[in-house]
Amino acid sequence: SSRSLSMALKEGDAVPNVVFKARVRDEKIGGTNPFTWKDVSTNDLFKGKRAVLFSLPGAFTPTCSSTHLPGYEKHYAEMKKLGVDEIYCMSVNDAFVMRQWGIHQGLTPEDKDASNPLNPGNFKNVKLLPDGACQFTRGMGMQCTWDSERGFGERSWRYSCVLNDMKIEKMFVEGGSVVQNSGPDPFEVSDADTMLAYLKTQKK
């Protein structure tokens, strides 16, 4: 397996500036599915904020669904008390897939409040962030192509990070680096418990 570390961003680096293609509710549309497209930029989400972002290979996949997302959802309120403005779950999937996965996971939809740029139409606690064109993931140097393994194509390696005003404050990368077409799917350091422990050490 070939390792690609050279392009991976590190702590202290600025995050890539990209536009996410989100779907938000607009009641003016009417009908049973009143959603429209909205461009949401990295700046909109992270500028002047301290955010936790965790990224995973795919919506609906086993580890992502059984442990990774549920852990952050469970600890959402506690993390916010530790100086975090928002928590985002990212995958290289489109907005339609991310919404249906969130509903399937039992996340509570946010239908009215628009205080987060992804709402209304995303979720109340952990927000699901669609990086469908892989632009943020590539900019982070976290892209991984699975072909003979899984057949996913280009997705995100599993990692978590704290973003502080558009810069990477802390990063937890599974296995230490991206492994292209990896057979194993390590899940040891990007989990919610590891993140919670880190945030507690930083609590002022």
Short mmCIF file of C-alpha atoms in Angstrom, two decimals:
data_model
loop_
_atom_site.label_atom_id
_atom_site.label_comp_id
_atom_site.label_asym_id
_atom_site.label_seq_id
_atom_site.Cartn_x
_atom_site.Cartn_y
_atom_site.Cartn_z
CA SER A 1 0.00 0.00 0.00
CA SER A 2 1.30 3.44 -0.84
CA ARG A 3 1.30 6.12 1.80
CA SER A 4 0.69 9.76 0.97
CA LEU A 5 1.84 12.02 3.76
CA SER A 6 3.49 14.79 1.77
CA MET A 7 0.31 16.70 1.00
CA ALA A 8 -1.43 16.18 4.33
CA LEU A 9 -2.00 19.36 6.32
CA LYS A 10 -0.70 19.54 9.86
CA GLU A 11 -1.46 21.39 13.07
CA GLY A 12 -1.08 25.14 12.59
CA ASP A 13 -1.99 25.04 8.89
CA ALA A 14 -4.96 26.95 7.48
CA VAL A 15 -7.84 24.81 6.26
CA PRO A 16 -8.72 24.82 2.56
CA ASN A 17 -11.21 27.45 1.45
CA VAL A 18 -13.97 25.64 -0.43
CA VAL A 19 -17.71 25.83 -1.06
CA PHE A 20 -19.97 23.04 0.15
CA LYS A 21 -23.15 22.35 -1.84
CA ALA A 22 -25.75 22.09 0.91
CA ARG A 23 -29.50 21.52 0.85
CA VAL A 24 -31.61 23.75 3.11
CA ARG A 25 -35.32 23.98 3.84
CA ASP A 26 -37.29 26.80 2.23
CA GLU A 27 -40.96 26.64 3.18
CA LYS A 28 -41.83 29.02 0.32
CA ILE A 29 -41.25 26.12 -2.07
CA GLY A 30 -44.13 24.19 -0.49
CA GLY A 31 -44.91 20.52 -0.97
CA THR A 32 -43.52 17.59 0.95
CA ASN A 33 -39.86 18.24 0.15
CA PRO A 34 -39.26 22.02 0.38
CA PHE A 35 -35.48 21.99 -0.10
CA THR A 36 -33.21 24.13 -2.24
CA TRP A 37 -29.48 24.42 -2.92
CA LYS A 38 -27.28 26.69 -0.81
CA ASP A 39 -23.58 27.40 -1.18
CA VAL A 40 -21.90 27.31 2.25
CA SER A 41 -18.21 28.23 2.41
CA THR A 42 -15.48 27.16 4.77
CA ASN A 43 -15.48 30.77 5.99
CA ASP A 44 -19.19 30.61 6.78
CA LEU A 45 -18.63 27.62 9.04
CA PHE A 46 -15.19 28.09 10.59
CA LYS A 47 -14.14 31.75 10.53
CA GLY A 48 -13.96 33.14 14.06
CA LYS A 49 -15.18 29.81 15.47
CA ARG A 50 -13.70 26.83 17.25
CA ALA A 51 -15.16 23.72 15.68
CA VAL A 52 -14.69 19.98 15.92
CA LEU A 53 -14.69 18.22 12.55
CA PHE A 54 -14.55 14.48 12.09
CA SER A 55 -14.39 12.88 8.68
CA LEU A 56 -15.14 9.34 7.61
CA PRO A 57 -15.06 7.14 4.49
CA GLY A 58 -18.78 6.87 3.87
CA ALA A 59 -22.33 7.45 5.06
CA PHE A 60 -24.17 4.21 5.92
CA THR A 61 -20.90 2.26 6.30
CA PRO A 62 -20.61 0.07 9.43
CA THR A 63 -18.03 1.73 11.73
CA CYS A 64 -19.17 5.22 10.75
CA SER A 65 -22.76 4.32 11.61
CA SER A 66 -22.28 2.12 14.67
CA THR A 67 -19.66 4.10 16.57
CA HIS A 68 -18.08 7.16 14.95
CA LEU A 69 -21.09 9.44 14.45
CA PRO A 70 -23.09 8.17 17.48
CA GLY A 71 -20.14 8.90 19.79
CA TYR A 72 -19.99 12.56 18.78
CA GLU A 73 -23.77 12.90 18.87
CA LYS A 74 -23.79 11.49 22.41
CA HIS A 75 -21.07 13.88 23.64
CA TYR A 76 -22.31 16.93 21.69
CA ALA A 77 -23.47 19.00 24.68
CA GLU A 78 -20.38 18.13 26.74
CA MET A 79 -18.01 19.13 23.92
CA LYS A 80 -19.81 22.44 23.47
CA LYS A 81 -19.28 23.19 27.17
CA LEU A 82 -15.54 22.70 26.59
CA GLY A 83 -15.21 25.74 24.33
CA VAL A 84 -16.44 24.30 21.03
CA ASP A 85 -18.89 26.30 18.91
CA GLU A 86 -20.02 23.47 16.65
CA ILE A 87 -19.37 19.85 15.68
CA TYR A 88 -19.38 18.65 12.07
CA CYS A 89 -19.35 15.19 10.54
CA MET A 90 -17.93 15.17 7.01
CA SER A 91 -17.94 12.56 4.29
CA VAL A 92 -17.31 12.58 0.55
CA ASN A 93 -21.01 12.05 -0.11
CA ASP A 94 -23.61 14.44 -1.52
CA ALA A 95 -26.13 16.40 0.53
CA PHE A 96 -28.99 14.00 -0.27
CA VAL A 97 -27.10 10.96 1.01
CA MET A 98 -25.87 12.80 4.12
CA ARG A 99 -29.40 13.89 5.06
CA GLN A 100 -30.88 10.42 4.64
CA TRP A 101 -28.01 8.90 6.64
CA GLY A 102 -28.63 11.40 9.46
CA ILE A 103 -32.32 10.53 9.51
CA HIS A 104 -31.47 6.82 9.41
CA GLN A 105 -29.11 7.37 12.37
CA GLY A 106 -31.92 8.94 14.39
CA LEU A 107 -30.44 12.45 14.46
CA THR A 108 -33.00 15.16 15.21
CA PRO A 109 -33.66 17.28 12.11
CA GLU A 110 -33.59 21.07 12.48
CA ASP A 111 -36.50 22.44 10.45
CA LYS A 112 -36.69 26.05 11.67
CA ASP A 113 -33.58 27.48 13.31
CA ALA A 114 -31.22 29.13 10.82
CA SER A 115 -28.41 30.15 13.17
CA ASN A 116 -26.05 27.63 11.56
CA PRO A 117 -25.47 28.19 7.81
CA LEU A 118 -26.39 24.53 7.10
CA ASN A 119 -29.81 24.98 8.68
CA PRO A 120 -32.75 24.78 8.47
CA GLY A 121 -32.68 21.35 6.90
CA ASN A 122 -29.64 19.80 8.58
CA PHE A 123 -29.67 18.59 12.19
CA LYS A 124 -29.94 20.03 15.72
CA ASN A 125 -26.74 18.63 17.21
CA VAL A 126 -23.91 17.24 15.05
CA LYS A 127 -24.18 18.84 11.60
CA LEU A 128 -23.56 16.63 8.57
CA LEU A 129 -21.28 18.25 6.02
CA PRO A 130 -21.34 17.02 2.40
CA ASP A 131 -17.95 17.17 0.68
CA GLY A 132 -19.40 15.49 -2.39
CA ALA A 133 -16.76 16.73 -4.85
CA CYS A 134 -13.93 15.89 -2.39
CA GLN A 135 -12.59 19.46 -2.53
CA PHE A 136 -12.13 20.01 1.22
CA THR A 137 -10.80 16.48 1.67
CA ARG A 138 -8.22 16.95 -1.10
CA GLY A 139 -7.27 20.34 0.33
CA MET A 140 -6.61 18.68 3.68
CA GLY A 141 -4.48 16.01 1.96
CA MET A 142 -6.81 13.37 3.40
CA GLN A 143 -8.13 11.89 0.14
CA CYS A 144 -7.99 8.14 -0.22
CA THR A 145 -8.93 6.09 -3.27
CA TRP A 146 -10.38 2.64 -2.64
CA ASP A 147 -10.68 0.60 -5.84
CA SER A 148 -9.89 -3.11 -5.40
CA GLU A 149 -10.83 -2.63 -1.72
CA ARG A 150 -14.48 -1.62 -1.17
CA GLY A 151 -14.91 -0.01 -4.60
CA PHE A 152 -15.58 3.37 -2.96
CA GLY A 153 -13.51 5.43 -5.37
CA GLU A 154 -12.10 8.64 -3.91
CA ARG A 155 -13.24 9.32 -0.34
CA SER A 156 -11.87 10.70 2.92
CA TRP A 157 -9.49 8.88 5.22
CA ARG A 158 -10.85 8.68 8.77
CA TYR A 159 -9.64 11.54 10.97
CA SER A 160 -10.80 14.19 13.42
CA CYS A 161 -9.58 17.70 14.13
CA VAL A 162 -10.19 20.89 16.05
CA LEU A 163 -10.39 23.95 13.82
CA ASN A 164 -9.76 27.30 15.47
CA ASP A 165 -10.58 30.34 13.31
CA MET A 166 -9.74 28.51 10.05
CA LYS A 167 -6.54 26.92 11.38
CA ILE A 168 -5.93 23.34 12.52
CA GLU A 169 -5.46 23.40 16.29
CA LYS A 170 -5.31 19.62 16.76
CA MET A 171 -5.46 16.65 14.40
CA PHE A 172 -6.03 12.94 14.99
CA VAL A 173 -5.34 10.87 11.85
CA GLU A 174 -6.05 7.14 11.94
CA GLY A 175 -2.85 5.14 11.61
CA GLY A 176 -0.86 8.38 11.49
CA SER A 177 -1.32 8.84 7.75
CA VAL A 178 -3.51 8.04 4.76
CA VAL A 179 -3.10 4.54 3.29
CA GLN A 180 -4.39 4.38 -0.29
CA ASN A 181 -6.79 1.48 -1.03
CA SER A 182 -6.40 0.30 2.56
CA GLY A 183 -7.84 -3.08 3.52
CA PRO A 184 -8.09 -2.29 7.24
CA ASP A 185 -10.25 0.62 8.44
CA PRO A 186 -8.51 1.75 11.62
CA PHE A 187 -10.66 3.48 14.24
CA GLU A 188 -8.54 4.24 17.29
CA VAL A 189 -7.85 7.99 17.58
CA SER A 190 -10.58 9.90 15.72
CA ASP A 191 -13.30 8.76 18.11
CA ALA A 192 -15.36 11.04 20.34
CA ASP A 193 -13.73 9.85 23.60
CA THR A 194 -10.23 10.79 22.37
CA MET A 195 -11.54 14.20 21.26
CA LEU A 196 -13.30 14.75 24.58
CA ALA A 197 -10.12 13.94 26.51
CA TYR A 198 -8.17 16.44 24.38
CA LEU A 199 -10.77 19.20 24.85
CA LYS A 200 -10.67 18.67 28.62
CA THR A 201 -6.90 19.22 28.65
CA GLN A 202 -7.39 22.52 26.79
CA LYS A 203 -10.23 23.83 28.97
CA LYS A 204 -9.27 27.23 30.29
#
